[in-house]
Amino acid sequence: MNAETDAPYRALERRAREAGIEGEDWVRFVENTRVRSIPKGALLVSAGEPVNDAWFCSEGLFRLFYPLPDGREYNVAFSTENDYVTSYGAMATGEPSAFSIEALEASTVVEIGRGVLRELMDRSHGWERFVRLAVERLYIRKEERERQLLYLPALERYEAFLRKYPGLDRRIPQYHIASYIGVSPVSLSRLLRSGRGR
């Protein structure tokens, strides 16, 4: 690797070392993955299509969303720098993805093929641990979001969004936040006006 290709792997390499992955295991990973530039507005995954890769976002921003039959879109998560982005369920089962993934900014990712990941896991307990920790993070995030949608009023869901994604409210349009917390953009504007007046 050179300085240009090395940068996207730095955070990943730190996590790999935490899982006990070094030397030849790490070199094999780098040799079998690639760095991709994703333009703003491009889809990494389209709902209804199979998913054969996972990505690690080293720079940029993605949203995961369900396109609804009436044309609306329902945001379920955002992936920012040093975060994974994929439809893990679709990748693991071979079923089509239920949601789409869109780049909200020009982004740089490390692309990891499903076959590469399985081969690494078969060869190394370190890679098994690495993947398990990543999946645990995704599951905890999903469980936390479901709880918020079920139990928290809208203003508290907005405050939870700000805690979870610090600074993201300055990077994305307000209608994406409204979709994520389950209200209309008009309701969110009203909510913020009343919330600030408390």
PDB file of C-alpha atoms in Angstrom:
ATOM      1  CA  MET A   1       0.000   0.000   0.000  1.00  0.00           C
ATOM      2  CA  ASN A   2       1.048   3.586  -0.486  1.00  0.00           C
ATOM      3  CA  ALA A   3       0.082   6.651   1.557  1.00  0.00           C
ATOM      4  CA  GLU A   4      -3.035   7.241  -0.550  1.00  0.00           C
ATOM      5  CA  THR A   5      -4.405   3.694  -0.248  1.00  0.00           C
ATOM      6  CA  ASP A   6      -3.197   3.224   3.339  1.00  0.00           C
ATOM      7  CA  ALA A   7      -5.425   5.944   4.859  1.00  0.00           C
ATOM      8  CA  PRO A   8      -8.794   4.179   4.344  1.00  0.00           C
ATOM      9  CA  TYR A   9      -7.462   1.079   6.135  1.00  0.00           C
ATOM     10  CA  ARG A  10      -6.103   2.770   9.282  1.00  0.00           C
ATOM     11  CA  ALA A  11      -9.178   2.573  11.513  1.00  0.00           C
ATOM     12  CA  LEU A  12      -9.929  -0.928  10.243  1.00  0.00           C
ATOM     13  CA  GLU A  13      -6.399  -2.037  11.075  1.00  0.00           C
ATOM     14  CA  ARG A  14      -6.778  -0.752  14.653  1.00  0.00           C
ATOM     15  CA  ARG A  15      -9.969  -2.798  15.064  1.00  0.00           C
ATOM     16  CA  ALA A  16      -8.312  -5.830  13.512  1.00  0.00           C
ATOM     17  CA  ARG A  17      -5.442  -5.620  16.005  1.00  0.00           C
ATOM     18  CA  GLU A  18      -7.964  -5.430  18.863  1.00  0.00           C
ATOM     19  CA  ALA A  19      -9.364  -8.742  17.572  1.00  0.00           C
ATOM     20  CA  GLY A  20      -5.863 -10.267  17.467  1.00  0.00           C
ATOM     21  CA  ILE A  21      -5.395  -9.971  13.697  1.00  0.00           C
ATOM     22  CA  GLU A  22      -1.862  -9.111  12.590  1.00  0.00           C
ATOM     23  CA  GLY A  23       0.827 -10.024  10.097  1.00  0.00           C
ATOM     24  CA  GLU A  24      -0.163 -12.413   7.343  1.00  0.00           C
ATOM     25  CA  ASP A  25      -3.864 -12.394   8.289  1.00  0.00           C
ATOM     26  CA  TRP A  26      -4.001  -8.614   7.877  1.00  0.00           C
ATOM     27  CA  VAL A  27      -1.974  -8.645   4.643  1.00  0.00           C
ATOM     28  CA  ARG A  28      -4.343 -11.244   3.159  1.00  0.00           C
ATOM     29  CA  PHE A  29      -7.303  -9.018   4.038  1.00  0.00           C
ATOM     30  CA  VAL A  30      -5.777  -5.956   2.363  1.00  0.00           C
ATOM     31  CA  GLU A  31      -4.811  -7.935  -0.748  1.00  0.00           C
ATOM     32  CA  ASN A  32      -8.371  -9.217  -1.159  1.00  0.00           C
ATOM     33  CA  THR A  33     -10.282  -5.979  -0.570  1.00  0.00           C
ATOM     34  CA  ARG A  34     -10.326  -2.686  -2.419  1.00  0.00           C
ATOM     35  CA  VAL A  35     -10.805   1.021  -1.818  1.00  0.00           C
ATOM     36  CA  ARG A  36     -13.696   2.611  -3.708  1.00  0.00           C
ATOM     37  CA  SER A  37     -14.806   6.211  -4.158  1.00  0.00           C
ATOM     38  CA  ILE A  38     -18.591   6.543  -4.037  1.00  0.00           C
ATOM     39  CA  PRO A  39     -20.135   9.721  -5.506  1.00  0.00           C
ATOM     40  CA  LYS A  40     -22.833  11.612  -3.623  1.00  0.00           C
ATOM     41  CA  GLY A  41     -26.266  10.219  -4.462  1.00  0.00           C
ATOM     42  CA  ALA A  42     -24.999   6.785  -5.579  1.00  0.00           C
ATOM     43  CA  LEU A  43     -26.634   3.632  -4.205  1.00  0.00           C
ATOM     44  CA  LEU A  44     -24.388   0.992  -2.639  1.00  0.00           C
ATOM     45  CA  VAL A  45     -27.410  -1.274  -2.236  1.00  0.00           C
ATOM     46  CA  SER A  46     -30.852  -1.152  -3.858  1.00  0.00           C
ATOM     47  CA  ALA A  47     -33.849  -2.693  -2.092  1.00  0.00           C
ATOM     48  CA  GLY A  48     -34.812  -5.983  -3.733  1.00  0.00           C
ATOM     49  CA  GLU A  49     -31.289  -6.805  -4.899  1.00  0.00           C
ATOM     50  CA  PRO A  50     -28.809  -9.317  -3.433  1.00  0.00           C
ATOM     51  CA  VAL A  51     -25.881  -8.040  -1.354  1.00  0.00           C
ATOM     52  CA  ASN A  52     -22.454  -9.553  -1.922  1.00  0.00           C
ATOM     53  CA  ASP A  53     -20.285  -7.041  -0.072  1.00  0.00           C
ATOM     54  CA  ALA A  54     -19.838  -5.167   3.163  1.00  0.00           C
ATOM     55  CA  TRP A  55     -18.195  -1.743   3.300  1.00  0.00           C
ATOM     56  CA  PHE A  56     -16.228   0.185   5.859  1.00  0.00           C
ATOM     57  CA  CYS A  57     -16.741   3.932   5.518  1.00  0.00           C
ATOM     58  CA  SER A  58     -13.410   5.705   5.971  1.00  0.00           C
ATOM     59  CA  GLU A  59     -14.729   9.051   4.733  1.00  0.00           C
ATOM     60  CA  GLY A  60     -18.234  10.297   4.007  1.00  0.00           C
ATOM     61  CA  LEU A  61     -21.790   9.464   4.973  1.00  0.00           C
ATOM     62  CA  PHE A  62     -24.503   6.954   4.067  1.00  0.00           C
ATOM     63  CA  ARG A  63     -28.153   6.494   4.913  1.00  0.00           C
ATOM     64  CA  LEU A  64     -29.996   3.185   5.142  1.00  0.00           C
ATOM     65  CA  PHE A  65     -33.646   3.550   4.136  1.00  0.00           C
ATOM     66  CA  TYR A  66     -36.773   1.635   3.197  1.00  0.00           C
ATOM     67  CA  PRO A  67     -38.424   2.896  -0.004  1.00  0.00           C
ATOM     68  CA  LEU A  68     -42.176   2.650   0.645  1.00  0.00           C
ATOM     69  CA  PRO A  69     -44.752   1.742  -2.057  1.00  0.00           C
ATOM     70  CA  ASP A  70     -46.298   5.256  -1.921  1.00  0.00           C
ATOM     71  CA  GLY A  71     -42.951   6.856  -2.831  1.00  0.00           C
ATOM     72  CA  ARG A  72     -41.960   7.914   0.673  1.00  0.00           C
ATOM     73  CA  GLU A  73     -38.652   6.831   2.195  1.00  0.00           C
ATOM     74  CA  TYR A  74     -38.105   5.763   5.780  1.00  0.00           C
ATOM     75  CA  ASN A  75     -34.573   6.256   7.148  1.00  0.00           C
ATOM     76  CA  VAL A  76     -33.494   3.561   9.596  1.00  0.00           C
ATOM     77  CA  ALA A  77     -29.805   4.384  10.164  1.00  0.00           C
ATOM     78  CA  PHE A  78     -26.843   6.478   9.103  1.00  0.00           C
ATOM     79  CA  SER A  79     -23.257   5.312   8.709  1.00  0.00           C
ATOM     80  CA  THR A  80     -20.508   7.874   9.119  1.00  0.00           C
ATOM     81  CA  GLU A  81     -16.714   7.724   9.158  1.00  0.00           C
ATOM     82  CA  ASN A  82     -15.164   4.601  10.724  1.00  0.00           C
ATOM     83  CA  ASP A  83     -18.426   2.673  10.588  1.00  0.00           C
ATOM     84  CA  TYR A  84     -19.613  -0.410   8.704  1.00  0.00           C
ATOM     85  CA  VAL A  85     -22.377  -0.238   6.151  1.00  0.00           C
ATOM     86  CA  THR A  86     -24.207  -3.164   4.551  1.00  0.00           C
ATOM     87  CA  SER A  87     -27.379  -5.213   4.731  1.00  0.00           C
ATOM     88  CA  TYR A  88     -25.858  -7.904   6.909  1.00  0.00           C
ATOM     89  CA  GLY A  89     -29.015 -10.030   6.894  1.00  0.00           C
ATOM     90  CA  ALA A  90     -29.118 -10.069   3.088  1.00  0.00           C
ATOM     91  CA  MET A  91     -25.390 -10.741   2.861  1.00  0.00           C
ATOM     92  CA  ALA A  92     -25.565 -13.633   5.344  1.00  0.00           C
ATOM     93  CA  THR A  93     -28.688 -15.307   3.922  1.00  0.00           C
ATOM     94  CA  GLY A  94     -28.380 -14.567   0.209  1.00  0.00           C
ATOM     95  CA  GLU A  95     -31.876 -13.039   0.272  1.00  0.00           C
ATOM     96  CA  PRO A  96     -32.503  -9.664  -1.426  1.00  0.00           C
ATOM     97  CA  SER A  97     -31.987  -6.590   0.740  1.00  0.00           C
ATOM     98  CA  ALA A  98     -35.155  -5.063   2.196  1.00  0.00           C
ATOM     99  CA  PHE A  99     -33.590  -1.591   2.240  1.00  0.00           C
ATOM    100  CA  SER A 100     -31.378   0.675   0.139  1.00  0.00           C
ATOM    101  CA  ILE A 101     -28.107   2.385   1.051  1.00  0.00           C
ATOM    102  CA  GLU A 102     -27.321   5.806  -0.433  1.00  0.00           C
ATOM    103  CA  ALA A 103     -24.228   8.015  -0.201  1.00  0.00           C
ATOM    104  CA  LEU A 104     -25.285  11.398   1.202  1.00  0.00           C
ATOM    105  CA  GLU A 105     -21.774  12.758   0.606  1.00  0.00           C
ATOM    106  CA  ALA A 106     -18.906  11.824  -1.681  1.00  0.00           C
ATOM    107  CA  SER A 107     -17.445   8.907   0.268  1.00  0.00           C
ATOM    108  CA  THR A 108     -14.503   6.515   0.431  1.00  0.00           C
ATOM    109  CA  VAL A 109     -15.052   2.907   1.470  1.00  0.00           C
ATOM    110  CA  VAL A 110     -13.125  -0.321   1.842  1.00  0.00           C
ATOM    111  CA  GLU A 111     -15.149  -2.965  -0.009  1.00  0.00           C
ATOM    112  CA  ILE A 112     -15.112  -6.452   1.519  1.00  0.00           C
ATOM    113  CA  GLY A 113     -16.573  -9.326  -0.500  1.00  0.00           C
ATOM    114  CA  ARG A 114     -18.792 -11.887   1.220  1.00  0.00           C
ATOM    115  CA  GLY A 115     -16.603 -14.739  -0.019  1.00  0.00           C
ATOM    116  CA  VAL A 116     -13.441 -13.032   1.235  1.00  0.00           C
ATOM    117  CA  LEU A 117     -14.975 -12.520   4.673  1.00  0.00           C
ATOM    118  CA  ARG A 118     -16.089 -16.152   4.917  1.00  0.00           C
ATOM    119  CA  GLU A 119     -12.679 -17.427   3.859  1.00  0.00           C
ATOM    120  CA  LEU A 120     -10.928 -15.228   6.422  1.00  0.00           C
ATOM    121  CA  MET A 121     -13.312 -16.400   9.163  1.00  0.00           C
ATOM    122  CA  ASP A 122     -12.676 -20.046   8.233  1.00  0.00           C
ATOM    123  CA  ARG A 123      -8.911 -19.519   8.448  1.00  0.00           C
ATOM    124  CA  SER A 124      -8.678 -17.366  11.555  1.00  0.00           C
ATOM    125  CA  HIS A 125     -10.332 -17.123  14.981  1.00  0.00           C
ATOM    126  CA  GLY A 126      -9.277 -13.480  14.990  1.00  0.00           C
ATOM    127  CA  TRP A 127     -11.449 -12.765  11.961  1.00  0.00           C
ATOM    128  CA  GLU A 128     -14.339 -14.693  13.517  1.00  0.00           C
ATOM    129  CA  ARG A 129     -14.041 -12.449  16.576  1.00  0.00           C
ATOM    130  CA  PHE A 130     -13.726  -9.327  14.387  1.00  0.00           C
ATOM    131  CA  VAL A 131     -16.973 -10.140  12.542  1.00  0.00           C
ATOM    132  CA  ARG A 132     -18.779 -11.151  15.730  1.00  0.00           C
ATOM    133  CA  LEU A 133     -17.959  -7.811  17.369  1.00  0.00           C
ATOM    134  CA  ALA A 134     -19.147  -5.917  14.279  1.00  0.00           C
ATOM    135  CA  VAL A 135     -22.429  -7.857  14.189  1.00  0.00           C
ATOM    136  CA  GLU A 136     -22.943  -7.305  17.928  1.00  0.00           C
ATOM    137  CA  ARG A 137     -22.593  -3.541  17.390  1.00  0.00           C
ATOM    138  CA  LEU A 138     -25.172  -3.657  14.593  1.00  0.00           C
ATOM    139  CA  TYR A 139     -27.587  -5.690  16.714  1.00  0.00           C
ATOM    140  CA  ILE A 140     -27.262  -3.385  19.736  1.00  0.00           C
ATOM    141  CA  ARG A 141     -27.871  -0.380  17.479  1.00  0.00           C
ATOM    142  CA  LYS A 142     -30.991  -2.003  15.997  1.00  0.00           C
ATOM    143  CA  GLU A 143     -32.385  -2.933  19.431  1.00  0.00           C
ATOM    144  CA  GLU A 144     -31.738   0.567  20.782  1.00  0.00           C
ATOM    145  CA  ARG A 145     -33.521   2.168  17.815  1.00  0.00           C
ATOM    146  CA  GLU A 146     -36.574  -0.095  18.162  1.00  0.00           C
ATOM    147  CA  ARG A 147     -36.840   0.779  21.843  1.00  0.00           C
ATOM    148  CA  GLN A 148     -36.655   4.506  21.106  1.00  0.00           C
ATOM    149  CA  LEU A 149     -39.378   4.314  18.449  1.00  0.00           C
ATOM    150  CA  LEU A 150     -41.661   2.351  20.763  1.00  0.00           C
ATOM    151  CA  TYR A 151     -41.148   4.204  24.037  1.00  0.00           C
ATOM    152  CA  LEU A 152     -39.805   7.722  23.507  1.00  0.00           C
ATOM    153  CA  PRO A 153     -41.817  10.787  22.519  1.00  0.00           C
ATOM    154  CA  ALA A 154     -40.677  12.553  19.331  1.00  0.00           C
ATOM    155  CA  LEU A 155     -38.571  15.257  21.000  1.00  0.00           C
ATOM    156  CA  GLU A 156     -36.654  12.653  23.016  1.00  0.00           C
ATOM    157  CA  ARG A 157     -36.118  10.630  19.833  1.00  0.00           C
ATOM    158  CA  TYR A 158     -34.614  13.757  18.268  1.00  0.00           C
ATOM    159  CA  GLU A 159     -32.349  14.268  21.288  1.00  0.00           C
ATOM    160  CA  ALA A 160     -31.307  10.596  21.092  1.00  0.00           C
ATOM    161  CA  PHE A 161     -30.455  11.134  17.393  1.00  0.00           C
ATOM    162  CA  LEU A 162     -28.190  14.076  18.333  1.00  0.00           C
ATOM    163  CA  ARG A 163     -26.386  11.956  20.949  1.00  0.00           C
ATOM    164  CA  LYS A 164     -25.979   9.000  18.627  1.00  0.00           C
ATOM    165  CA  TYR A 165     -24.780  11.010  15.624  1.00  0.00           C
ATOM    166  CA  PRO A 166     -22.974  14.099  16.986  1.00  0.00           C
ATOM    167  CA  GLY A 167     -22.801  16.894  14.410  1.00  0.00           C
ATOM    168  CA  LEU A 168     -24.851  15.007  11.822  1.00  0.00           C
ATOM    169  CA  ASP A 169     -27.703  17.527  12.091  1.00  0.00           C
ATOM    170  CA  ARG A 170     -25.340  20.017  10.391  1.00  0.00           C
ATOM    171  CA  ARG A 171     -24.496  17.608   7.530  1.00  0.00           C
ATOM    172  CA  ILE A 172     -27.917  16.411   6.388  1.00  0.00           C
ATOM    173  CA  PRO A 173     -31.246  18.063   5.496  1.00  0.00           C
ATOM    174  CA  GLN A 174     -33.810  18.228   8.285  1.00  0.00           C
ATOM    175  CA  TYR A 175     -36.243  16.018   6.328  1.00  0.00           C
ATOM    176  CA  HIS A 176     -33.793  13.098   6.651  1.00  0.00           C
ATOM    177  CA  ILE A 177     -33.790  13.538  10.434  1.00  0.00           C
ATOM    178  CA  ALA A 178     -37.617  13.743  10.453  1.00  0.00           C
ATOM    179  CA  SER A 179     -37.822  10.477   8.544  1.00  0.00           C
ATOM    180  CA  TYR A 180     -35.379   8.833  10.958  1.00  0.00           C
ATOM    181  CA  ILE A 181     -37.306   9.820  14.100  1.00  0.00           C
ATOM    182  CA  GLY A 182     -40.672   8.990  12.515  1.00  0.00           C
ATOM    183  CA  VAL A 183     -42.313  12.407  12.087  1.00  0.00           C
ATOM    184  CA  SER A 184     -43.053  14.707   9.149  1.00  0.00           C
ATOM    185  CA  PRO A 185     -40.613  17.569   8.382  1.00  0.00           C
ATOM    186  CA  VAL A 186     -43.332  20.072   9.399  1.00  0.00           C
ATOM    187  CA  SER A 187     -43.855  18.271  12.708  1.00  0.00           C
ATOM    188  CA  LEU A 188     -40.111  18.275  13.356  1.00  0.00           C
ATOM    189  CA  SER A 189     -39.869  22.042  12.745  1.00  0.00           C
ATOM    190  CA  ARG A 190     -42.767  22.588  15.148  1.00  0.00           C
ATOM    191  CA  LEU A 191     -41.214  20.229  17.669  1.00  0.00           C
ATOM    192  CA  LEU A 192     -37.884  22.034  17.592  1.00  0.00           C
ATOM    193  CA  ARG A 193     -39.537  25.428  18.039  1.00  0.00           C
ATOM    194  CA  SER A 194     -41.527  24.219  21.034  1.00  0.00           C
ATOM    195  CA  GLY A 195     -38.592  22.226  22.453  1.00  0.00           C
ATOM    196  CA  ARG A 196     -36.275  25.220  22.392  1.00  0.00           C
ATOM    197  CA  GLY A 197     -38.906  27.252  24.180  1.00  0.00           C
ATOM    198  CA  ARG A 198     -38.958  24.917  27.178  1.00  0.00           C
TER     199      ARG A 198
END
